[in-house]
Short mmCIF file of C-alpha atoms in Angstrom, two decimals:
data_model
loop_
_atom_site.label_atom_id
_atom_site.label_comp_id
_atom_site.label_asym_id
_atom_site.label_seq_id
_atom_site.Cartn_x
_atom_site.Cartn_y
_atom_site.Cartn_z
CA MET Z 228 7.87 1.58 6.76
CA ASN Z 229 5.00 3.42 8.40
CA THR Z 230 2.62 0.75 9.77
CA VAL Z 231 -0.54 2.47 8.54
CA ALA Z 232 1.01 2.96 5.10
CA HIS Z 233 2.03 -0.71 4.99
CA LYS Z 234 -1.47 -1.90 5.91
CA THR Z 235 -3.01 0.51 3.40
CA ILE Z 236 -0.87 -0.83 0.55
CA LEU Z 237 -1.71 -4.43 1.42
CA ALA Z 238 -5.42 -3.66 1.66
CA ARG Z 239 -5.60 -1.65 -1.57
CA HIS Z 240 -3.30 -3.52 -3.94
CA LYS Z 241 -6.06 -5.47 -5.74
CA VAL Z 242 -8.60 -2.64 -5.74
CA ASN Z 243 -8.04 -0.41 -8.73
CA GLY Z 244 -9.61 2.81 -7.60
CA PRO Z 245 -8.98 6.00 -5.68
CA PHE Z 246 -8.71 5.88 -1.92
CA GLY Z 247 -7.96 8.19 0.95
CA ILE Z 248 -6.59 7.68 4.43
CA ALA Z 249 -6.98 9.78 7.54
CA ASP Z 250 -3.37 9.43 8.71
CA GLN Z 251 -1.42 12.37 7.28
CA ALA Z 252 1.98 10.84 8.08
CA ALA Z 253 1.08 7.64 6.22
CA GLU Z 254 -0.24 9.63 3.27
CA ASP Z 255 2.96 11.67 3.12
CA TYR Z 256 5.05 8.49 3.31
CA LEU Z 257 3.17 6.83 0.43
CA ILE Z 258 3.47 9.90 -1.80
CA LYS Z 259 7.08 10.75 -0.90
CA ASN Z 260 8.34 7.20 -1.52
CA GLY Z 261 6.45 6.70 -4.77
CA PHE Z 262 4.03 4.02 -3.58
CA ALA Z 263 0.99 6.17 -4.40
CA ARG Z 264 0.11 9.31 -6.31
CA TYR Z 265 -2.67 11.84 -5.98
CA THR Z 266 -5.60 11.72 -8.39
CA ARG Z 267 -7.61 14.53 -6.89
CA ARG Z 268 -6.33 15.38 -3.47
CA PRO Z 269 -6.99 13.79 -0.94
CA LEU Z 270 -7.65 10.71 -3.12
CA MET Z 271 -4.71 8.55 -4.16
CA LEU Z 272 -3.98 5.59 -6.41
CA LEU Z 273 -1.25 3.01 -5.93
CA THR Z 274 1.57 3.36 -8.43
CA PRO Z 275 3.13 0.33 -10.14
CA LYS Z 276 5.84 0.50 -7.45
CA GLY Z 277 3.18 0.28 -4.72
CA GLN Z 278 1.42 -2.60 -6.45
CA ALA Z 279 4.69 -4.52 -6.88
CA TYR Z 280 5.57 -3.97 -3.22
CA ALA Z 281 2.17 -5.27 -2.12
CA LYS Z 282 2.48 -8.34 -4.34
CA ARG Z 283 5.88 -9.21 -2.84
CA GLU Z 284 4.63 -8.66 0.71
CA LYS Z 285 1.49 -10.76 0.18
CA ALA Z 286 3.60 -13.61 -1.24
CA TRP Z 287 6.01 -13.42 1.69
CA LEU Z 288 3.16 -13.36 4.24
CA SER Z 289 1.43 -16.38 2.71
CA GLN Z 290 4.73 -18.28 2.51
CA SER Z 291 5.41 -17.52 6.19
CA ALA Z 292 1.94 -18.69 7.17
CA ARG Z 293 2.42 -21.98 5.29
CA ALA Z 294 5.79 -22.52 6.95
CA ARG Z 295 4.28 -22.11 10.41
CA SER Z 296 1.53 -24.67 9.83
#
């Protein structure tokens, strides 16, 4: 996954509102793979698929952090 796209999903998953990013490749990746959709270009919203992905990733990251400590 595109690193900027990954960080964007994790940062935006709890915020229910339009957002935009400056990285065109990350934007294309999010749209093409169904993680986000355009509201009014260039603003996007996470789709249910994007929200579910972020939830899984956040759970995995917190579990990994607990295992290390």
